[in-house]
mmCIF file of C-alpha atoms in Angstrom:
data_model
loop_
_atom_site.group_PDB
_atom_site.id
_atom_site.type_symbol
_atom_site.label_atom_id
_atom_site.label_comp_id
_atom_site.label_asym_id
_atom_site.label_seq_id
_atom_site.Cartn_x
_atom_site.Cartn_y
_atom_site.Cartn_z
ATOM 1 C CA UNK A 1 70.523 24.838 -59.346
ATOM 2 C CA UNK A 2 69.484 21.478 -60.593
ATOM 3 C CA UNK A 3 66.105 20.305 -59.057
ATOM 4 C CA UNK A 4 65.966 16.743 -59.063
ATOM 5 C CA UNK A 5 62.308 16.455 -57.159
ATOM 6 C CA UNK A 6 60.948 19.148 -60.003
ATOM 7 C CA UNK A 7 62.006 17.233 -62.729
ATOM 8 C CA UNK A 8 61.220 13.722 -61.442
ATOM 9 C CA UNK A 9 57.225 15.483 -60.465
ATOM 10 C CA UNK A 10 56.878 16.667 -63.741
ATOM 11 C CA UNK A 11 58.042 13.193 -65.331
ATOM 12 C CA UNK A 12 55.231 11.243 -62.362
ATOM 13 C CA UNK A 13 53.151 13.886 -61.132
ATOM 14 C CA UNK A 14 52.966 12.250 -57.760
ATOM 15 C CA UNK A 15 55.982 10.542 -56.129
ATOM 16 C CA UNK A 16 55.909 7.670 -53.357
ATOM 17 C CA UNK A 17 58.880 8.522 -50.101
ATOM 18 C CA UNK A 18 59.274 5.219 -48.385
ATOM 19 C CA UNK A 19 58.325 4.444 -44.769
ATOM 20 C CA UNK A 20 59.627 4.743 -41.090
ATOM 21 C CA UNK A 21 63.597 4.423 -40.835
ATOM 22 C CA UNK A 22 63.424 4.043 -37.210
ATOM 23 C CA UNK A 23 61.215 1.600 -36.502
ATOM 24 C CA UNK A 24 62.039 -0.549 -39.149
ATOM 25 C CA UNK A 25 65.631 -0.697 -37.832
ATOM 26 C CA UNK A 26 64.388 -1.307 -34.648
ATOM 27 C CA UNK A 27 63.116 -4.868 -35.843
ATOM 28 C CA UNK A 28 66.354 -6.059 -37.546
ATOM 29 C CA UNK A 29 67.986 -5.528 -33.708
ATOM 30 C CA UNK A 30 68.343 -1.472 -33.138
ATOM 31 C CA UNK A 31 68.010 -1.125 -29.236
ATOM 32 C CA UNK A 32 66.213 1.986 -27.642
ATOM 33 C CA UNK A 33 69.060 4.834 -26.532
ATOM 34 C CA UNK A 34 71.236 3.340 -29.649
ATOM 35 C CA UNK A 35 72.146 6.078 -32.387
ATOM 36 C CA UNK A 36 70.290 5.164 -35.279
ATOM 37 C CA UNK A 37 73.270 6.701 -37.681
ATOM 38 C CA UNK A 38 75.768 4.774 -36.002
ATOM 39 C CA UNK A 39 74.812 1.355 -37.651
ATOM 40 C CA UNK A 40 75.556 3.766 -40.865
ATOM 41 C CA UNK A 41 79.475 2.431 -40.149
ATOM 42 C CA UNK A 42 78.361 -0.770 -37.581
ATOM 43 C CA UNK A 43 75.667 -2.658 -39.775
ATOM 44 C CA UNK A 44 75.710 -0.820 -43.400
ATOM 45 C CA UNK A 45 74.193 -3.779 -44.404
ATOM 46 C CA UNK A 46 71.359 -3.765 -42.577
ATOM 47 C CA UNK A 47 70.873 -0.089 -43.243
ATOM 48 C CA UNK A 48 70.959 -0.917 -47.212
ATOM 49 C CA UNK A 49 68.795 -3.512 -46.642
ATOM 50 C CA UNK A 50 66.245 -1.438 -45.548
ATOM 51 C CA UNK A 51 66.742 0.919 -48.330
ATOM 52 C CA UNK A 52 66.205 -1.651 -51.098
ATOM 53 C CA UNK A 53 63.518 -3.176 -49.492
ATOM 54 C CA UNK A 54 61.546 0.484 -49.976
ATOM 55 C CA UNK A 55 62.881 0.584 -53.513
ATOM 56 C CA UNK A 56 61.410 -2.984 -54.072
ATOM 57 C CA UNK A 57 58.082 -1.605 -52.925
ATOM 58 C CA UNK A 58 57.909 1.247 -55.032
ATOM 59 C CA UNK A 59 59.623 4.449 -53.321
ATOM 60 C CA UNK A 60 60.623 7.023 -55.522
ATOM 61 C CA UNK A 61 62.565 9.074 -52.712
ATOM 62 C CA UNK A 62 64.634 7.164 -50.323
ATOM 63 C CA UNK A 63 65.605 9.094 -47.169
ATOM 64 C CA UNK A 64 69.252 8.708 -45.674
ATOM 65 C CA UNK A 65 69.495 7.361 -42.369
ATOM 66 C CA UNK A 66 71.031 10.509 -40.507
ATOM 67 C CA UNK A 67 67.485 12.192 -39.179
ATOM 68 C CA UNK A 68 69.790 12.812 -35.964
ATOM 69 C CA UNK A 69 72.887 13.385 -37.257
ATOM 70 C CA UNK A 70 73.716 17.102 -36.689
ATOM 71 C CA UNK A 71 76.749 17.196 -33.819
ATOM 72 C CA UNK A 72 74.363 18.060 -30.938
ATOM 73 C CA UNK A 73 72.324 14.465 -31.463
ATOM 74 C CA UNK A 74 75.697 12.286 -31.990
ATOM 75 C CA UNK A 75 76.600 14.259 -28.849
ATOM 76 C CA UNK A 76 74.397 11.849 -27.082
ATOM 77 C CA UNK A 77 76.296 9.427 -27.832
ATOM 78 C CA UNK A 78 79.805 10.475 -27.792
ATOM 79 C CA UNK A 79 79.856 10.658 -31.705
ATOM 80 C CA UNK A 80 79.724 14.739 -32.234
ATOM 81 C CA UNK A 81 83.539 14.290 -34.095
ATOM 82 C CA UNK A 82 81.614 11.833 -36.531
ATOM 83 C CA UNK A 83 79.031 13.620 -37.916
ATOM 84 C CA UNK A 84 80.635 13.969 -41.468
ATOM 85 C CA UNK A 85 81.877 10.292 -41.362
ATOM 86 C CA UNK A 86 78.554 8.831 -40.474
ATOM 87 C CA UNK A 87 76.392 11.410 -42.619
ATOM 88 C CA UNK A 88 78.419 10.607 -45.488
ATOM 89 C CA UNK A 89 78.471 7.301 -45.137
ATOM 90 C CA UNK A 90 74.136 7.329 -44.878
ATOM 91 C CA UNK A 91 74.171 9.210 -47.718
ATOM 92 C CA UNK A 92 76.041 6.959 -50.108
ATOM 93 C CA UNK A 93 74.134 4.124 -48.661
ATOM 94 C CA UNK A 94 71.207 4.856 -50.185
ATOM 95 C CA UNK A 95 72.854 6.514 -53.482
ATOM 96 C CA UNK A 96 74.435 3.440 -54.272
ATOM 97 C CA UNK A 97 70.737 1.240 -53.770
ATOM 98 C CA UNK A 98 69.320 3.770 -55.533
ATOM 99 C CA UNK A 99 71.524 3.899 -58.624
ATOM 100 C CA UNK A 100 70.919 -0.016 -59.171
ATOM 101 C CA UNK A 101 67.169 0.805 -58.941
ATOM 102 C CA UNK A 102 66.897 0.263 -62.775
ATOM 103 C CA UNK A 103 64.741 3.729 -62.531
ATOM 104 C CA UNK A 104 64.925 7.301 -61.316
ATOM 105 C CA UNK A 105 65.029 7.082 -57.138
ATOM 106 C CA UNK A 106 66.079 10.576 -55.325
ATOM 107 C CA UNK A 107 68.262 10.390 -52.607
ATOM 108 C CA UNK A 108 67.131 13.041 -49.438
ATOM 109 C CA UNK A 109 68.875 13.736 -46.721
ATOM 110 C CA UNK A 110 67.241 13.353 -43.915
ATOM 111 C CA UNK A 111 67.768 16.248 -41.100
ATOM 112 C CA UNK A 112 65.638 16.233 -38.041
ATOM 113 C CA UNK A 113 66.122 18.233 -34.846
ATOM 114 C CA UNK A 114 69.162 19.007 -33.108
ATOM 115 C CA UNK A 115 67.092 18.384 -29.348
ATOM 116 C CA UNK A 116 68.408 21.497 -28.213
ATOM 117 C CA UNK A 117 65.757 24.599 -26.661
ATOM 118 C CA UNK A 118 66.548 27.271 -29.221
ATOM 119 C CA UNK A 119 67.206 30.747 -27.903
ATOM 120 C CA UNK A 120 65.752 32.719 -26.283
ATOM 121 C CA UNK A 121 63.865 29.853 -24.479
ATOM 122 C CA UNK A 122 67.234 27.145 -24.223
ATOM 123 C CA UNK A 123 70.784 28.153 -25.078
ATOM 124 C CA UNK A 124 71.373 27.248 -28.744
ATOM 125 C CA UNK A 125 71.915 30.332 -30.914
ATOM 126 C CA UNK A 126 70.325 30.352 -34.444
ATOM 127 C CA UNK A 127 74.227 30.753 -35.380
ATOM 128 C CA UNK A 128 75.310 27.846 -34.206
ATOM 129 C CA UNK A 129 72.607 25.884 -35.096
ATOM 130 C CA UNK A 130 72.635 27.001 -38.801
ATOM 131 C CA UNK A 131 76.698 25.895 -38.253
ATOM 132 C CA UNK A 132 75.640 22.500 -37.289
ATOM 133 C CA UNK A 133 72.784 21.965 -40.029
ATOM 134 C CA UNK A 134 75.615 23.140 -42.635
ATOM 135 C CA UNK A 135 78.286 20.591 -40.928
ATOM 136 C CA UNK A 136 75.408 17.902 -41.622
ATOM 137 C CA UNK A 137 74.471 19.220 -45.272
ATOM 138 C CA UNK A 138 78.043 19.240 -46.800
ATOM 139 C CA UNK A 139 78.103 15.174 -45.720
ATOM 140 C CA UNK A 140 74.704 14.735 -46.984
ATOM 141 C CA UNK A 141 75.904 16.229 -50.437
ATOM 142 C CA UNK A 142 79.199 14.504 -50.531
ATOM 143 C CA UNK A 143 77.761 10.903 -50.356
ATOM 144 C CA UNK A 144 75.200 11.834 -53.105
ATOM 145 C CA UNK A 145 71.971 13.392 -51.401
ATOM 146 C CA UNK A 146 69.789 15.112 -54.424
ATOM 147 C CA UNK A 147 67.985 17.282 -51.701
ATOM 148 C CA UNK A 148 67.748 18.084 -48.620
ATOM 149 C CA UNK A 149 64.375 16.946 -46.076
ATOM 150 C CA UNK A 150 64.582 19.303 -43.107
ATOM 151 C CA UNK A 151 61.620 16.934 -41.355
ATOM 152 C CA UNK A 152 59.718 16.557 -37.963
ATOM 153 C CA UNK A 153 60.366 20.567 -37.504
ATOM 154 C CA UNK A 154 58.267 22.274 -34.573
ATOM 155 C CA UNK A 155 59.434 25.864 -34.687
ATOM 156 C CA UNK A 156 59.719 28.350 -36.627
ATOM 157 C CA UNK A 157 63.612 29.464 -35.177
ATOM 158 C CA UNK A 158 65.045 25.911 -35.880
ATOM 159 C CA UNK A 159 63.441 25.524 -38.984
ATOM 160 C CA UNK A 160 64.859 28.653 -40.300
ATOM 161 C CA UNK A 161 68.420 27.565 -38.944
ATOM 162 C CA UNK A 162 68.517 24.347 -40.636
ATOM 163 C CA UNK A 163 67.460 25.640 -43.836
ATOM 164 C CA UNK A 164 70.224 28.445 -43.278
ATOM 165 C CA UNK A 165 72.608 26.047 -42.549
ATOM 166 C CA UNK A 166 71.666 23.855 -45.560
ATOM 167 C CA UNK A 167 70.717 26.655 -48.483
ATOM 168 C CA UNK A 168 74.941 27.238 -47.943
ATOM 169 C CA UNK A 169 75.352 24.378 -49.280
ATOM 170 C CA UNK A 170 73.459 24.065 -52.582
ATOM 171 C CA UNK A 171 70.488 21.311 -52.837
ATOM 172 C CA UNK A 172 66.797 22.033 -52.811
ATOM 173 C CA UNK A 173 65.239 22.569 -49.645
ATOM 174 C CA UNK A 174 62.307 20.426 -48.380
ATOM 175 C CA UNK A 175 60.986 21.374 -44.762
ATOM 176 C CA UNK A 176 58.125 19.164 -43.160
ATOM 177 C CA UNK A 177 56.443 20.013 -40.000
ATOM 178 C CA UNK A 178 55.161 17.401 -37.395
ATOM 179 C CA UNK A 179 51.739 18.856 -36.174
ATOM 180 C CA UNK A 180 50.785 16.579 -33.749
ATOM 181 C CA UNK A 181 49.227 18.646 -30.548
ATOM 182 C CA UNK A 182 45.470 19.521 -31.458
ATOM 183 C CA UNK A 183 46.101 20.715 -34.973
ATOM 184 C CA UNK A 184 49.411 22.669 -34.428
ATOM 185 C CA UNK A 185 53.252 21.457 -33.676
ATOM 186 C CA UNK A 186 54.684 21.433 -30.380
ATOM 187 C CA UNK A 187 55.462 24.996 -30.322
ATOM 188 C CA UNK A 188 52.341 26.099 -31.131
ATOM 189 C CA UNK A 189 52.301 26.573 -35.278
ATOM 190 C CA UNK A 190 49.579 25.525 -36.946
ATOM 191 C CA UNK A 191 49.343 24.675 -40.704
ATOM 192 C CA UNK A 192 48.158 28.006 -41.707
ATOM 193 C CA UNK A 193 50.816 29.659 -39.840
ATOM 194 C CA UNK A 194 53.962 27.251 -41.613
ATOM 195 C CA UNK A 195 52.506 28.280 -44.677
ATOM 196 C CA UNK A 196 52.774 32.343 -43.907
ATOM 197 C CA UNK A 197 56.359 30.922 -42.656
ATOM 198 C CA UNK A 198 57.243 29.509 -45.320
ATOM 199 C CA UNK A 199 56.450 32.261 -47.769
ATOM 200 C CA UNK A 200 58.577 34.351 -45.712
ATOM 201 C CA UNK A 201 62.037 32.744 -45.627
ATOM 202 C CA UNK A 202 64.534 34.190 -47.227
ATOM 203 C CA UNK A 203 64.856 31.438 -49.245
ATOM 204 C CA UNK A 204 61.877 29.610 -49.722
ATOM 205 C CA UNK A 205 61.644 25.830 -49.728
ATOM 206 C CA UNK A 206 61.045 24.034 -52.589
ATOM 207 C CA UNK A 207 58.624 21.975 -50.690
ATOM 208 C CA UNK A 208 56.419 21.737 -47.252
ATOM 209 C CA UNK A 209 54.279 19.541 -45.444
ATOM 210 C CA UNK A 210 53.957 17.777 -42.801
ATOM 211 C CA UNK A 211 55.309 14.464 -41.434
ATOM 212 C CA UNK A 212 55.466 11.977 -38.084
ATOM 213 C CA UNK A 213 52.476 13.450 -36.138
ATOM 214 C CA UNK A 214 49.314 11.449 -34.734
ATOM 215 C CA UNK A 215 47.858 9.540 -37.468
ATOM 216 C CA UNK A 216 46.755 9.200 -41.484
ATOM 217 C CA UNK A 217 43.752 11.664 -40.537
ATOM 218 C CA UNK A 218 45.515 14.464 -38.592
ATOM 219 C CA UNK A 219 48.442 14.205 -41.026
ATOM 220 C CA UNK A 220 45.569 14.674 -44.166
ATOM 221 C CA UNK A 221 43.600 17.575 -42.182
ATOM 222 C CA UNK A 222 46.719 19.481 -42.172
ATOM 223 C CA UNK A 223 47.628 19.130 -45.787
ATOM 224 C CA UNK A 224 44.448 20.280 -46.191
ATOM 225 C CA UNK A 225 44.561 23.721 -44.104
ATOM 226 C CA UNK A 226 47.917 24.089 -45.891
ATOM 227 C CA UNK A 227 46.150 23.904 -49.136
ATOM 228 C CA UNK A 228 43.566 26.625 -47.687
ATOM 229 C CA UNK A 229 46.507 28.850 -46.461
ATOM 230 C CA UNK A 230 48.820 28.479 -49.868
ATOM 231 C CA UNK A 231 45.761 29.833 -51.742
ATOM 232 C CA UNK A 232 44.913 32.678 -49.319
ATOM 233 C CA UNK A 233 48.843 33.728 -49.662
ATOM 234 C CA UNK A 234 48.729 32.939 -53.490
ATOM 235 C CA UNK A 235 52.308 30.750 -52.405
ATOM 236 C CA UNK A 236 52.210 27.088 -54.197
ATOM 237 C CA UNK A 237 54.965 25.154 -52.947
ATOM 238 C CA UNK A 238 55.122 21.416 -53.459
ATOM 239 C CA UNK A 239 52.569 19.538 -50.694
ATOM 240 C CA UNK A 240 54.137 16.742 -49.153
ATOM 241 C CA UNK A 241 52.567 14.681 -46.631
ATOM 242 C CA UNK A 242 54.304 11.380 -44.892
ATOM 243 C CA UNK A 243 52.097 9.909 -42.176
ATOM 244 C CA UNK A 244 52.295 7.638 -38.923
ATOM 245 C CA UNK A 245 50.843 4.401 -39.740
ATOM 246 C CA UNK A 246 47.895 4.621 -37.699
ATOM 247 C CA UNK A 247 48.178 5.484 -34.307
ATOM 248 C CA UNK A 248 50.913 3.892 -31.578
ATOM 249 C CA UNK A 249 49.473 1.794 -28.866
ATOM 250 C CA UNK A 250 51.553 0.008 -26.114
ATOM 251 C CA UNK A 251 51.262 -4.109 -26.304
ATOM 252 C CA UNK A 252 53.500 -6.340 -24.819
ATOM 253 C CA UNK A 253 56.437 -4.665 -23.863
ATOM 254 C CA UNK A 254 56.788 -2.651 -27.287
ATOM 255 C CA UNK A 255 54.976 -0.156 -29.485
ATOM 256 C CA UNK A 256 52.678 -1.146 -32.153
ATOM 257 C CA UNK A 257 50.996 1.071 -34.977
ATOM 258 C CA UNK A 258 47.400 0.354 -35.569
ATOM 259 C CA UNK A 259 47.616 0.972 -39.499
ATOM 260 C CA UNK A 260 46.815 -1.603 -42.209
ATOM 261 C CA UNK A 261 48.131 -2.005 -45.577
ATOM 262 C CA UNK A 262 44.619 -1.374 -46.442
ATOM 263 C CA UNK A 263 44.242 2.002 -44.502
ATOM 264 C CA UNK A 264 47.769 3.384 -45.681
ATOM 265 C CA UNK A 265 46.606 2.875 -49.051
ATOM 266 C CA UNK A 266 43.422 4.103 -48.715
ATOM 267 C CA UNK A 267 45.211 7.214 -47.055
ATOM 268 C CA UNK A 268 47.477 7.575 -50.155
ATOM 269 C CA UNK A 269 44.840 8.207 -52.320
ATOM 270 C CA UNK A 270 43.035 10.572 -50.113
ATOM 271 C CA UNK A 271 46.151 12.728 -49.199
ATOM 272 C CA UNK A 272 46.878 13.266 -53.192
ATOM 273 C CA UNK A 273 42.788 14.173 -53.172
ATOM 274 C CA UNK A 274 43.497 16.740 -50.060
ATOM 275 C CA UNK A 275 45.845 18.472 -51.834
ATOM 276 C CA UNK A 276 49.408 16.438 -51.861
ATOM 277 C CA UNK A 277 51.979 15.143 -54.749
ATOM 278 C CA UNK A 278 54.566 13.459 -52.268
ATOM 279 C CA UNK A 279 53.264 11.651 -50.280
ATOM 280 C CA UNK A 280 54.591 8.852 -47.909
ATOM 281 C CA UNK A 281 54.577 6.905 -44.931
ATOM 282 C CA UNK A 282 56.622 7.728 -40.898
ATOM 283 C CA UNK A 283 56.737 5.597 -37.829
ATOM 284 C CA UNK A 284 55.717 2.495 -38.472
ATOM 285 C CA UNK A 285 55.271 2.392 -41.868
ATOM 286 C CA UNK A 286 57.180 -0.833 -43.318
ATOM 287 C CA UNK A 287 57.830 -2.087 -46.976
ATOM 288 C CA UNK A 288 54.183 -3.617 -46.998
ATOM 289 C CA UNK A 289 52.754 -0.768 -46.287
ATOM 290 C CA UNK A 290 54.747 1.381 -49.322
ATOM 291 C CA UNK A 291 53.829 -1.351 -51.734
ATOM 292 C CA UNK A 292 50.588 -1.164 -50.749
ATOM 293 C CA UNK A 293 50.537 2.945 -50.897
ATOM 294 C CA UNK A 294 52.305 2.360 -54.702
ATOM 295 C CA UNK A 295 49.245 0.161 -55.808
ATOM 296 C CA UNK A 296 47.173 2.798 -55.079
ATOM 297 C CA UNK A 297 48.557 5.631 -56.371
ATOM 298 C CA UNK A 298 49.301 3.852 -59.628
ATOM 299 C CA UNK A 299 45.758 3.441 -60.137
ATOM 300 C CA UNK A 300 44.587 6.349 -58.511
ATOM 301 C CA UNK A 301 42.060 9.034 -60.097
ATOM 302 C CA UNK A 302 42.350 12.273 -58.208
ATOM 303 C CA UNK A 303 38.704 13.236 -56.429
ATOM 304 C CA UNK A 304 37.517 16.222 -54.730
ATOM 305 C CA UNK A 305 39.194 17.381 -51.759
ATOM 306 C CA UNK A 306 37.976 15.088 -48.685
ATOM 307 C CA UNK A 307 35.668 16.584 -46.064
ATOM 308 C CA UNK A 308 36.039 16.155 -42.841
ATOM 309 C CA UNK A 309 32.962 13.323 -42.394
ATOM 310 C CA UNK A 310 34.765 10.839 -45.056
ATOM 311 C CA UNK A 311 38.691 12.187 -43.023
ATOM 312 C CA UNK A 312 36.709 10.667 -40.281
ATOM 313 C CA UNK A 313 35.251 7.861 -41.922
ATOM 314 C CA UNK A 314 37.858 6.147 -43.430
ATOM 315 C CA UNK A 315 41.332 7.129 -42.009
ATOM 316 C CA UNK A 316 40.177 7.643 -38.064
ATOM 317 C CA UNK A 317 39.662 10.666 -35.550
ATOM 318 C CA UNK A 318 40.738 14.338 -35.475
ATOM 319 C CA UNK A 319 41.349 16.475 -33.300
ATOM 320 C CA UNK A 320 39.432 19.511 -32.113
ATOM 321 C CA UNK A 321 41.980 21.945 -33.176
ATOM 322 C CA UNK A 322 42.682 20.645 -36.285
ATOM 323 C CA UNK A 323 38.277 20.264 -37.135
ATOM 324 C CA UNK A 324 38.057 23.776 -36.213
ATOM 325 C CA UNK A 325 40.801 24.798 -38.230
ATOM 326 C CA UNK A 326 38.845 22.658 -41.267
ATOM 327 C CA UNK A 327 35.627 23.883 -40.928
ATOM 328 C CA UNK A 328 37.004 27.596 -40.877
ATOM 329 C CA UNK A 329 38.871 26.516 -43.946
ATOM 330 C CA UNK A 330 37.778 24.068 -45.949
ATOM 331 C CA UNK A 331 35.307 26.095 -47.930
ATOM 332 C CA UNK A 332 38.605 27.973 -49.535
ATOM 333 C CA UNK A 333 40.361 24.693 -49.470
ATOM 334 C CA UNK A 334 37.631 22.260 -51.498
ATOM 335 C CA UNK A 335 34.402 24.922 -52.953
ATOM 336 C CA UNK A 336 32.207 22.966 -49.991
ATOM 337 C CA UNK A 337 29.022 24.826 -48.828
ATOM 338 C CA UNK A 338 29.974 27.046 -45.673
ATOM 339 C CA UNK A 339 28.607 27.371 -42.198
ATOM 340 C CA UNK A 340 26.395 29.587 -43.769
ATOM 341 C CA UNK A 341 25.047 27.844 -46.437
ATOM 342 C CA UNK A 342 26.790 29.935 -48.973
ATOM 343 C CA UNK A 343 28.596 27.662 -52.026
ATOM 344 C CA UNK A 344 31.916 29.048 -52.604
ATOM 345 C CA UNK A 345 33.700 29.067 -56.196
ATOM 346 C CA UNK A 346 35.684 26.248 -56.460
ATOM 347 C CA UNK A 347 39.290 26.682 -57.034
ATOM 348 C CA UNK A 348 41.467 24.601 -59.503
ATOM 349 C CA UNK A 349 43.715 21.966 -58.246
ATOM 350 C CA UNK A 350 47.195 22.295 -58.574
ATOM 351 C CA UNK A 351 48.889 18.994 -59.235
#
């Protein structure tokens, strides 16, 4: 199978993603309860738009616009019978802004959750959920997707159905977690635990990481106690990382995201120092703040792994889970001194 993200990482080293689809959408006249993947076929134009305007800024992944586009998320909004239509039609979307790049931009799908409780908590089988992931893929691949980005995962039953679904269909797998309650995802995995996960699929992604999530800092401490985790299980997948910009406040009748162009750029540089080659920006992240992540990581000289005083320092808070889960780690993760004093060997980096 042709790898498109190995061969475009060995070319760079360390790739930009773009931003926040979402959000951005939302400010070019997406209303909340719309279907994001339904302006795939009612404003393509604004959809490209969005696209190139991450190209302009440096991206060298685009995501599709189809993070809910498996048949139980249209469902919502009477659109189940268009899920190869409108995944299609996101796909070539960004395939054809990305082939008048002028330079190598991937195409990934995007494929978030279906919304569904997965058995044996809700109703949804892994069967038919690895039906509906494949039903998603096969639209993904026919309007030019290079790989597929199984993103803003929480468990470990839907993840494995979605990369079921997809791996029947062909591209490389990408699967990014979004650990956002006190170090660990919604249903209770923490970065440690993806990575022991991970290694265990049947087919193992070509990728992992995390995405969405709290802020720059949480987002970094993970990649981190992924990087502790992949050398304890001697597994070394690709590390991606794609943020929140900043944290989301309520102000004036919408929500806002306290990042800066200067702190998402001063995040980039750190999350390639934690550990990451692919790194990126979620909700709220805008153009500006991918052109300013691209200046840095153009100019960027990878340090030593972060600990968690400069985390905390320069990208914001973290949360008790996630500190404990560093300072149990990060002596395997960066050579630091331990609790007790003791240096540990440092290992090499993996770029």
């Amino acid at each position: 199978m042709e790898n498109a993200l190995d061969a475009l990482l060995k070319e760079k080293g360390i790739l930009l993603t773009d931003g926040a689809t979402g959000s951005n959408l939302f400010e070019t006249g997406l209303e909340t309860g719309e279907s994001p993947e339904l302006w795939n076929d009612i404003c393509p134009e604004k959809v490209a738009g969005l696209c190139q305007k991450f190209i302009d800024a440096g991206s060298d992944i685009v995501l599709t616009n189809s993070f809910g586009g498996t048949r139980y998320r249209l469902m919502l909004h009477g659109a189940a019978h268009r899920v190869a239509e409108l995944n299609e039609k996101a796909a070539r979307l960004a395939r054809q802004q990305a082939d008048r790049a002028g330079r190598k931009v991937l195409v990934a799908g995007s494929m978030g959750p279906t919304g569904e409780i997965m058995q044996p908590l809700g109703t949804l089988s892994r069967e038919d959920a690895a039906d509906a992931f494949e039903e998603q893929a096969r639209a993904l691949k026919a309007g030019g997707a290079d790989i597929f980005w199984i993103e803003t995962m929480s468990s470990r039953e839907e993840t494995e159905a979605a990369a079921t679904g997809a791996a029947r269909v062909g591209l490389p797998i990408i699967t990014t977690f979004s650990v956002d309650t006190n170090g660990r995802t919604m249903m209770g995995l923490t970065p440690a635990d993806i990575v022991e996960f991970a290694k265990s699929m049947p087919r193992q992604p070509y990728a992992i990481g995390v995405n969405c999530g709290v802020g720059p800092s949480e987002s970094v401490a993970a990649v981190l106690n992924m990087k502790a985790a992949c050398a304890q299980h001697d597994f070394h997948p690709v590390i991606i990382v794609k943020a929140n910009c900043g944290v989301p406040e309520y102000v004036d009748g919408k929500i806002v995201y306290s990042g800066t162009r200067e702190i998402m750029g001063d995040y980039a540089g750190i999350a390639i120092d934690a550990g990451a080659t692919v790194v990126g920006g979620c909700c709220g992240t805008t153009p500006g703040h991918v052109a300013a992540m691209r200046g840095v990581i153009d100019g960027h000289v990878r340090r030593d792994p972060p600990d968690l005083e400069l985390l905390k320092a320069r990208l914001g808070e973290i949360s008790t889970g996630a500190q404990a889960q560093l300072r149990g780690e990060m002596s395997v993760a960066a050579g630091a001194v331990s609790d007790r004093g003791e240096e540990r060997p440092r290992r090499r980096r993996r770029r």
